Amino acid sequence: MRQHHAKCLLVLVIALACPRLGDAQTSSPATQPASRPATAPTSRPGTQPASRPAVKIDEAAKPLLERIRAAYTNEQPRRLVAHITGIFDVAGRSRNYQLEVESLTNGAGRFIHRVRDVGTVAQNAEKLILYDLKRNSFGTLKTPDRRVSASDLPEAVVEILIDENPALLLCLSTEPDKALLLGAMRAHVDAGRLIITSENEKRTLDLDTNGLIRRMEINYTPLLASRGTANVKSALVTLEYAPPELPAAVADAEFEFVPPETASEFPLEPPPAVTAVERVRKRLRATTGPTSGPTSGPATMPSPPATSD
């Protein structure tokens, strides 16, 4: 028997701010080291196993995906600002939260991504740095500072950005449309909106006239239904982008981030592959106390479960 320690430190927004929503606790937060990171993406490239079936793309969705590809393929520096709202009312417990996201990319692979009061992810010329403000801890990965194919995007980056800043994720790949579909089963259109469904969630995207993501809704009802959770009134996260700023150029210094001297460092080793179910469960594994009423942000970082084999 061995325990797999989670390796990545900045969890997705859902894991930070949502109630546990009926997930049985597998390990006590009090027993986890304070510096332990919260999720388990890997440093290995690729997020889709070779055995995963191809995404089913309806004909009506193909023009929208082409617009997305055209909008995000060019190496245009961008400054992105997003507002995230989570509304959960499940099994008689509720939590509302709001988070602010700011990011900058040079359009060619370097970027910095900040979630206010949560943490920072930065890719400079040498490495990727992930800093968790709540735990004051950080980790680094040796990753390319250039655009890569969708299958070569570092899993740690995909884990963080796919729900937290998808527009930035698309700016890091030579295949933005394929990056958006990582982990998906189907893409179709309903009332002019692009719908991307996976095993446990449904994403609904509104695009502007240029093909840029303006708004994305993530509905976690499929996950809760698959677990037999009753009385699901709402399980929705909404991300809204302001119009992007398009600077003519960005200095390399903008992507330099140095963790505080007091921060503890942990190694990012490739753990076992994380399934879609495990990934979403980790997002939902958060606070354990009363969850009624609104909150302006996460109360605590969740601790990873112990896994044995």
Short mmCIF file of N, CA and C in Angstrom, two decimals, residues 132-259:
data_model
loop_
_atom_site.label_atom_id
_atom_site.label_comp_id
_atom_site.label_asym_id
_atom_site.label_seq_id
_atom_site.Cartn_x
_atom_site.Cartn_y
_atom_site.Cartn_z
N ASP A 132 0.96 28.93 -4.52
CA ASP A 132 -0.28 28.88 -3.75
C ASP A 132 -0.20 29.88 -2.61
N LEU A 133 -0.95 30.96 -2.72
CA LEU A 133 -0.91 32.01 -1.72
C LEU A 133 -1.40 31.52 -0.37
N LYS A 134 -2.46 30.70 -0.36
CA LYS A 134 -3.05 30.25 0.90
C LYS A 134 -2.06 29.42 1.71
N ARG A 135 -1.31 28.55 1.04
CA ARG A 135 -0.36 27.68 1.73
C ARG A 135 1.06 28.25 1.71
N ASN A 136 1.25 29.34 0.98
CA ASN A 136 2.58 29.93 0.82
C ASN A 136 3.59 28.87 0.40
N SER A 137 3.25 28.16 -0.67
CA SER A 137 4.13 27.11 -1.18
C SER A 137 4.13 27.18 -2.71
N PHE A 138 5.18 26.61 -3.30
CA PHE A 138 5.30 26.69 -4.75
C PHE A 138 5.98 25.45 -5.31
N GLY A 139 5.78 25.23 -6.59
CA GLY A 139 6.46 24.17 -7.31
C GLY A 139 6.83 24.66 -8.69
N THR A 140 7.76 23.99 -9.33
CA THR A 140 8.20 24.39 -10.66
C THR A 140 8.22 23.18 -11.60
N LEU A 141 8.05 23.46 -12.87
CA LEU A 141 8.12 22.44 -13.92
C LEU A 141 8.97 22.98 -15.06
N LYS A 142 9.76 22.13 -15.66
CA LYS A 142 10.50 22.50 -16.86
C LYS A 142 9.58 22.31 -18.04
N THR A 143 9.08 23.39 -18.60
CA THR A 143 8.13 23.32 -19.71
C THR A 143 8.56 24.28 -20.81
N PRO A 144 8.17 24.04 -22.04
CA PRO A 144 8.57 24.91 -23.15
C PRO A 144 7.88 26.27 -23.07
N ASP A 145 8.61 27.33 -23.38
CA ASP A 145 8.02 28.67 -23.38
C ASP A 145 7.57 29.03 -24.78
N ARG A 146 6.96 28.11 -25.45
CA ARG A 146 6.44 28.34 -26.80
C ARG A 146 5.09 27.65 -26.93
N ARG A 147 4.36 28.00 -27.96
CA ARG A 147 3.10 27.31 -28.23
C ARG A 147 3.37 25.86 -28.60
N VAL A 148 2.49 24.97 -28.14
CA VAL A 148 2.64 23.55 -28.45
C VAL A 148 1.30 23.01 -28.93
N SER A 149 1.30 21.81 -29.46
CA SER A 149 0.05 21.18 -29.88
C SER A 149 -0.82 20.93 -28.66
N ALA A 150 -2.09 20.71 -28.89
CA ALA A 150 -3.02 20.48 -27.77
C ALA A 150 -2.60 19.29 -26.94
N SER A 151 -2.15 18.22 -27.57
CA SER A 151 -1.78 17.01 -26.84
C SER A 151 -0.49 17.18 -26.05
N ASP A 152 0.31 18.21 -26.38
CA ASP A 152 1.56 18.45 -25.67
C ASP A 152 1.46 19.52 -24.59
N LEU A 153 0.29 20.08 -24.38
CA LEU A 153 0.12 21.03 -23.29
C LEU A 153 0.38 20.32 -21.97
N PRO A 154 1.20 20.89 -21.08
CA PRO A 154 1.45 20.24 -19.79
C PRO A 154 0.14 20.05 -19.03
N GLU A 155 -0.04 18.87 -18.47
CA GLU A 155 -1.31 18.57 -17.81
C GLU A 155 -1.58 19.50 -16.64
N ALA A 156 -0.51 19.94 -15.95
CA ALA A 156 -0.70 20.87 -14.84
C ALA A 156 -1.36 22.16 -15.32
N VAL A 157 -0.94 22.64 -16.49
CA VAL A 157 -1.50 23.87 -17.05
C VAL A 157 -2.95 23.65 -17.45
N VAL A 158 -3.24 22.53 -18.11
CA VAL A 158 -4.61 22.24 -18.52
C VAL A 158 -5.52 22.13 -17.30
N GLU A 159 -5.07 21.43 -16.26
CA GLU A 159 -5.87 21.25 -15.06
C GLU A 159 -6.31 22.58 -14.46
N ILE A 160 -5.42 23.54 -14.48
CA ILE A 160 -5.70 24.84 -13.86
C ILE A 160 -6.54 25.72 -14.78
N LEU A 161 -6.17 25.80 -16.04
CA LEU A 161 -6.76 26.81 -16.92
C LEU A 161 -8.04 26.39 -17.61
N ILE A 162 -8.30 25.11 -17.76
CA ILE A 162 -9.45 24.68 -18.56
C ILE A 162 -10.76 25.23 -18.01
N ASP A 163 -10.87 25.35 -16.69
CA ASP A 163 -12.07 25.92 -16.09
C ASP A 163 -11.84 27.33 -15.56
N GLU A 164 -10.59 27.69 -15.33
CA GLU A 164 -10.29 28.93 -14.64
C GLU A 164 -9.96 30.07 -15.60
N ASN A 165 -9.40 29.75 -16.75
CA ASN A 165 -9.03 30.78 -17.72
C ASN A 165 -8.86 30.13 -19.09
N PRO A 166 -9.95 29.61 -19.68
CA PRO A 166 -9.83 28.87 -20.93
C PRO A 166 -9.27 29.70 -22.08
N ALA A 167 -9.56 30.99 -22.12
CA ALA A 167 -9.04 31.82 -23.20
C ALA A 167 -7.51 31.86 -23.17
N LEU A 168 -6.94 31.91 -21.97
CA LEU A 168 -5.48 31.88 -21.86
C LEU A 168 -4.94 30.53 -22.32
N LEU A 169 -5.60 29.45 -21.93
CA LEU A 169 -5.17 28.12 -22.37
C LEU A 169 -5.10 28.04 -23.89
N LEU A 170 -6.08 28.60 -24.57
CA LEU A 170 -6.10 28.54 -26.04
C LEU A 170 -4.96 29.34 -26.65
N CYS A 171 -4.51 30.37 -25.94
CA CYS A 171 -3.40 31.19 -26.43
C CYS A 171 -2.05 30.47 -26.31
N LEU A 172 -2.03 29.32 -25.65
CA LEU A 172 -0.77 28.60 -25.43
C LEU A 172 -0.58 27.44 -26.40
N SER A 173 -1.55 27.22 -27.26
CA SER A 173 -1.49 26.06 -28.16
C SER A 173 -1.53 26.48 -29.62
N THR A 174 -0.89 25.68 -30.45
CA THR A 174 -0.99 25.86 -31.90
C THR A 174 -2.31 25.32 -32.43
N GLU A 175 -3.06 24.64 -31.56
CA GLU A 175 -4.36 24.06 -31.92
C GLU A 175 -5.41 24.47 -30.89
N PRO A 176 -5.80 25.75 -30.88
CA PRO A 176 -6.72 26.22 -29.85
C PRO A 176 -8.03 25.46 -29.80
N ASP A 177 -8.56 25.11 -30.97
CA ASP A 177 -9.84 24.39 -30.99
C ASP A 177 -9.72 23.02 -30.34
N LYS A 178 -8.62 22.33 -30.59
CA LYS A 178 -8.42 21.02 -29.97
C LYS A 178 -8.13 21.14 -28.48
N ALA A 179 -7.44 22.20 -28.09
CA ALA A 179 -7.18 22.42 -26.66
C ALA A 179 -8.49 22.60 -25.90
N LEU A 180 -9.44 23.29 -26.51
CA LEU A 180 -10.73 23.51 -25.86
C LEU A 180 -11.49 22.21 -25.68
N LEU A 181 -11.21 21.23 -26.52
CA LEU A 181 -11.95 19.96 -26.48
C LEU A 181 -11.23 18.87 -25.68
N LEU A 182 -10.14 19.20 -25.01
CA LEU A 182 -9.43 18.19 -24.22
C LEU A 182 -10.37 17.59 -23.18
N GLY A 183 -10.48 16.28 -23.17
CA GLY A 183 -11.34 15.60 -22.21
C GLY A 183 -12.81 15.56 -22.59
N ALA A 184 -13.18 16.16 -23.72
CA ALA A 184 -14.60 16.23 -24.10
C ALA A 184 -15.04 14.98 -24.84
N MET A 185 -16.35 14.76 -24.85
CA MET A 185 -16.95 13.66 -25.59
C MET A 185 -17.71 14.15 -26.82
N ARG A 186 -18.30 15.37 -26.71
CA ARG A 186 -19.11 15.86 -27.82
C ARG A 186 -19.10 17.38 -27.84
N ALA A 187 -19.16 17.94 -29.05
CA ALA A 187 -19.34 19.38 -29.24
C ALA A 187 -20.52 19.58 -30.18
N HIS A 188 -21.49 20.38 -29.74
CA HIS A 188 -22.64 20.66 -30.59
C HIS A 188 -23.10 22.09 -30.35
N VAL A 189 -24.14 22.50 -31.05
CA VAL A 189 -24.64 23.87 -30.95
C VAL A 189 -26.11 23.84 -30.55
N ASP A 190 -26.46 24.74 -29.63
CA ASP A 190 -27.86 24.89 -29.22
C ASP A 190 -28.15 26.38 -29.12
N ALA A 191 -29.11 26.85 -29.91
CA ALA A 191 -29.49 28.26 -29.92
C ALA A 191 -28.28 29.17 -30.16
N GLY A 192 -27.39 28.74 -31.04
CA GLY A 192 -26.24 29.54 -31.41
C GLY A 192 -25.08 29.47 -30.45
N ARG A 193 -25.21 28.70 -29.38
CA ARG A 193 -24.16 28.60 -28.36
C ARG A 193 -23.43 27.27 -28.52
N LEU A 194 -22.11 27.31 -28.34
CA LEU A 194 -21.30 26.10 -28.44
C LEU A 194 -21.40 25.32 -27.13
N ILE A 195 -21.79 24.05 -27.22
CA ILE A 195 -21.94 23.20 -26.05
C ILE A 195 -20.87 22.10 -26.11
N ILE A 196 -20.08 21.99 -25.07
CA ILE A 196 -19.06 20.95 -24.98
C ILE A 196 -19.36 20.09 -23.77
N THR A 197 -19.60 18.82 -24.00
CA THR A 197 -19.95 17.92 -22.91
C THR A 197 -18.83 16.92 -22.68
N SER A 198 -18.60 16.61 -21.41
CA SER A 198 -17.66 15.57 -21.03
C SER A 198 -18.38 14.61 -20.10
N GLU A 199 -17.65 13.71 -19.52
CA GLU A 199 -18.26 12.69 -18.68
C GLU A 199 -19.02 13.28 -17.50
N ASN A 200 -18.53 14.40 -16.98
CA ASN A 200 -19.09 14.90 -15.73
C ASN A 200 -19.52 16.35 -15.75
N GLU A 201 -19.43 17.01 -16.88
CA GLU A 201 -19.80 18.42 -16.89
C GLU A 201 -20.20 18.85 -18.29
N LYS A 202 -20.92 19.95 -18.33
CA LYS A 202 -21.33 20.54 -19.61
C LYS A 202 -20.89 22.00 -19.62
N ARG A 203 -20.16 22.38 -20.67
CA ARG A 203 -19.70 23.76 -20.83
C ARG A 203 -20.51 24.41 -21.95
N THR A 204 -21.01 25.60 -21.68
CA THR A 204 -21.75 26.36 -22.67
C THR A 204 -21.00 27.66 -22.92
N LEU A 205 -20.60 27.89 -24.16
CA LEU A 205 -19.77 29.04 -24.49
C LEU A 205 -20.51 30.02 -25.40
N ASP A 206 -20.36 31.30 -25.07
CA ASP A 206 -20.81 32.38 -25.93
C ASP A 206 -19.57 33.04 -26.52
N LEU A 207 -19.54 33.19 -27.82
CA LEU A 207 -18.42 33.81 -28.51
C LEU A 207 -18.79 35.20 -29.00
N ASP A 208 -17.79 36.07 -29.13
CA ASP A 208 -18.07 37.36 -29.73
C ASP A 208 -17.95 37.24 -31.24
N THR A 209 -18.09 38.33 -31.94
CA THR A 209 -18.10 38.28 -33.41
C THR A 209 -16.76 37.85 -33.99
N ASN A 210 -15.69 37.94 -33.19
CA ASN A 210 -14.37 37.55 -33.66
C ASN A 210 -14.01 36.11 -33.29
N GLY A 211 -14.90 35.42 -32.59
CA GLY A 211 -14.61 34.05 -32.19
C GLY A 211 -13.94 33.93 -30.84
N LEU A 212 -13.84 35.03 -30.10
CA LEU A 212 -13.24 35.00 -28.77
C LEU A 212 -14.29 34.58 -27.74
N ILE A 213 -13.84 33.87 -26.70
CA ILE A 213 -14.75 33.46 -25.64
C ILE A 213 -15.17 34.69 -24.83
N ARG A 214 -16.45 34.93 -24.78
CA ARG A 214 -16.98 36.04 -23.99
C ARG A 214 -17.52 35.56 -22.64
N ARG A 215 -18.10 34.37 -22.64
CA ARG A 215 -18.73 33.84 -21.43
C ARG A 215 -18.72 32.32 -21.50
N MET A 216 -18.51 31.68 -20.36
CA MET A 216 -18.59 30.22 -20.31
C MET A 216 -19.31 29.80 -19.04
N GLU A 217 -20.29 28.93 -19.19
CA GLU A 217 -20.99 28.34 -18.05
C GLU A 217 -20.57 26.88 -17.93
N ILE A 218 -20.28 26.45 -16.71
CA ILE A 218 -19.93 25.06 -16.45
C ILE A 218 -20.97 24.47 -15.52
N ASN A 219 -21.69 23.48 -16.00
CA ASN A 219 -22.76 22.85 -15.23
C ASN A 219 -22.26 21.49 -14.72
N TYR A 220 -22.20 21.35 -13.40
CA TYR A 220 -21.70 20.11 -12.80
C TYR A 220 -22.81 19.15 -12.42
N THR A 221 -24.02 19.41 -12.87
CA THR A 221 -25.13 18.52 -12.55
C THR A 221 -24.87 17.08 -13.01
N PRO A 222 -24.27 16.84 -14.20
CA PRO A 222 -24.01 15.45 -14.60
C PRO A 222 -23.16 14.69 -13.59
N LEU A 223 -22.16 15.37 -13.03
CA LEU A 223 -21.33 14.71 -12.02
C LEU A 223 -22.15 14.31 -10.81
N LEU A 224 -22.94 15.25 -10.31
CA LEU A 224 -23.73 14.98 -9.11
C LEU A 224 -24.77 13.90 -9.37
N ALA A 225 -25.36 13.91 -10.56
CA ALA A 225 -26.34 12.89 -10.89
C ALA A 225 -25.69 11.51 -10.95
N SER A 226 -24.47 11.46 -11.48
CA SER A 226 -23.78 10.16 -11.59
C SER A 226 -23.45 9.59 -10.22
N ARG A 227 -23.40 10.45 -9.22
CA ARG A 227 -23.11 10.01 -7.86
C ARG A 227 -24.37 9.81 -7.04
N GLY A 228 -25.53 9.97 -7.67
CA GLY A 228 -26.78 9.75 -6.97
C GLY A 228 -27.14 10.84 -5.99
N THR A 229 -26.58 12.04 -6.15
CA THR A 229 -26.89 13.15 -5.26
C THR A 229 -28.31 13.64 -5.50
N ALA A 230 -29.08 13.78 -4.43
CA ALA A 230 -30.47 14.23 -4.55
C ALA A 230 -30.57 15.73 -4.33
N ASN A 231 -31.67 16.30 -4.80
CA ASN A 231 -32.00 17.70 -4.55
C ASN A 231 -30.91 18.65 -5.05
N VAL A 232 -30.57 18.53 -6.33
CA VAL A 232 -29.60 19.43 -6.95
C VAL A 232 -30.35 20.59 -7.58
N LYS A 233 -30.36 21.72 -6.91
CA LYS A 233 -31.05 22.90 -7.43
C LYS A 233 -30.13 23.72 -8.34
N SER A 234 -28.86 23.77 -8.00
CA SER A 234 -27.91 24.52 -8.82
C SER A 234 -26.51 23.98 -8.58
N ALA A 235 -25.75 23.85 -9.66
CA ALA A 235 -24.34 23.46 -9.59
C ALA A 235 -23.65 24.11 -10.78
N LEU A 236 -23.56 25.43 -10.74
CA LEU A 236 -23.18 26.20 -11.92
C LEU A 236 -22.05 27.18 -11.60
N VAL A 237 -21.05 27.19 -12.46
CA VAL A 237 -19.97 28.17 -12.40
C VAL A 237 -20.01 28.97 -13.70
N THR A 238 -19.98 30.29 -13.58
CA THR A 238 -20.02 31.17 -14.75
C THR A 238 -18.77 32.03 -14.80
N LEU A 239 -18.12 32.05 -15.95
CA LEU A 239 -16.93 32.86 -16.17
C LEU A 239 -17.24 33.88 -17.26
N GLU A 240 -17.01 35.15 -16.97
CA GLU A 240 -17.27 36.22 -17.94
C GLU A 240 -16.00 37.03 -18.17
N TYR A 241 -15.63 37.18 -19.43
CA TYR A 241 -14.44 37.94 -19.79
C TYR A 241 -14.80 39.38 -20.15
N ALA A 242 -13.95 40.29 -19.72
CA ALA A 242 -14.00 41.65 -20.26
C ALA A 242 -13.34 41.61 -21.64
N PRO A 243 -13.61 42.59 -22.50
CA PRO A 243 -12.90 42.62 -23.79
C PRO A 243 -11.39 42.62 -23.56
N PRO A 244 -10.63 41.80 -24.27
CA PRO A 244 -9.19 41.71 -24.02
C PRO A 244 -8.46 42.97 -24.47
N GLU A 245 -7.41 43.30 -23.73
CA GLU A 245 -6.50 44.34 -24.17
C GLU A 245 -5.45 43.70 -25.07
N LEU A 246 -5.04 44.41 -26.11
CA LEU A 246 -4.10 43.86 -27.08
C LEU A 246 -2.87 44.75 -27.16
N PRO A 247 -1.93 44.61 -26.23
CA PRO A 247 -0.72 45.44 -26.27
C PRO A 247 0.13 45.10 -27.49
N ALA A 248 0.86 46.08 -27.97
CA ALA A 248 1.71 45.85 -29.14
C ALA A 248 2.85 44.89 -28.82
N ALA A 249 3.35 44.97 -27.61
CA ALA A 249 4.44 44.09 -27.18
C ALA A 249 4.41 43.99 -25.66
N VAL A 250 5.04 42.94 -25.15
CA VAL A 250 5.10 42.72 -23.70
C VAL A 250 6.54 42.40 -23.32
N ALA A 251 7.06 43.09 -22.33
CA ALA A 251 8.43 42.85 -21.88
C ALA A 251 8.53 41.50 -21.18
N ASP A 252 9.67 40.82 -21.35
CA ASP A 252 9.87 39.52 -20.72
C ASP A 252 9.73 39.60 -19.20
N ALA A 253 10.07 40.76 -18.64
CA ALA A 253 10.00 40.91 -17.18
C ALA A 253 8.59 40.74 -16.64
N GLU A 254 7.59 40.94 -17.49
CA GLU A 254 6.20 40.79 -17.05
C GLU A 254 5.89 39.36 -16.60
N PHE A 255 6.66 38.39 -17.09
CA PHE A 255 6.37 36.99 -16.80
C PHE A 255 7.27 36.41 -15.71
N GLU A 256 8.08 37.26 -15.12
CA GLU A 256 8.94 36.80 -14.03
C GLU A 256 8.15 36.86 -12.72
N PHE A 257 8.14 35.76 -12.00
CA PHE A 257 7.47 35.71 -10.70
C PHE A 257 8.39 35.00 -9.72
N VAL A 258 8.63 35.64 -8.59
CA VAL A 258 9.49 35.06 -7.55
C VAL A 258 8.65 34.85 -6.30
N PRO A 259 8.50 33.61 -5.84
CA PRO A 259 7.74 33.36 -4.61
C PRO A 259 8.41 34.04 -3.42
#
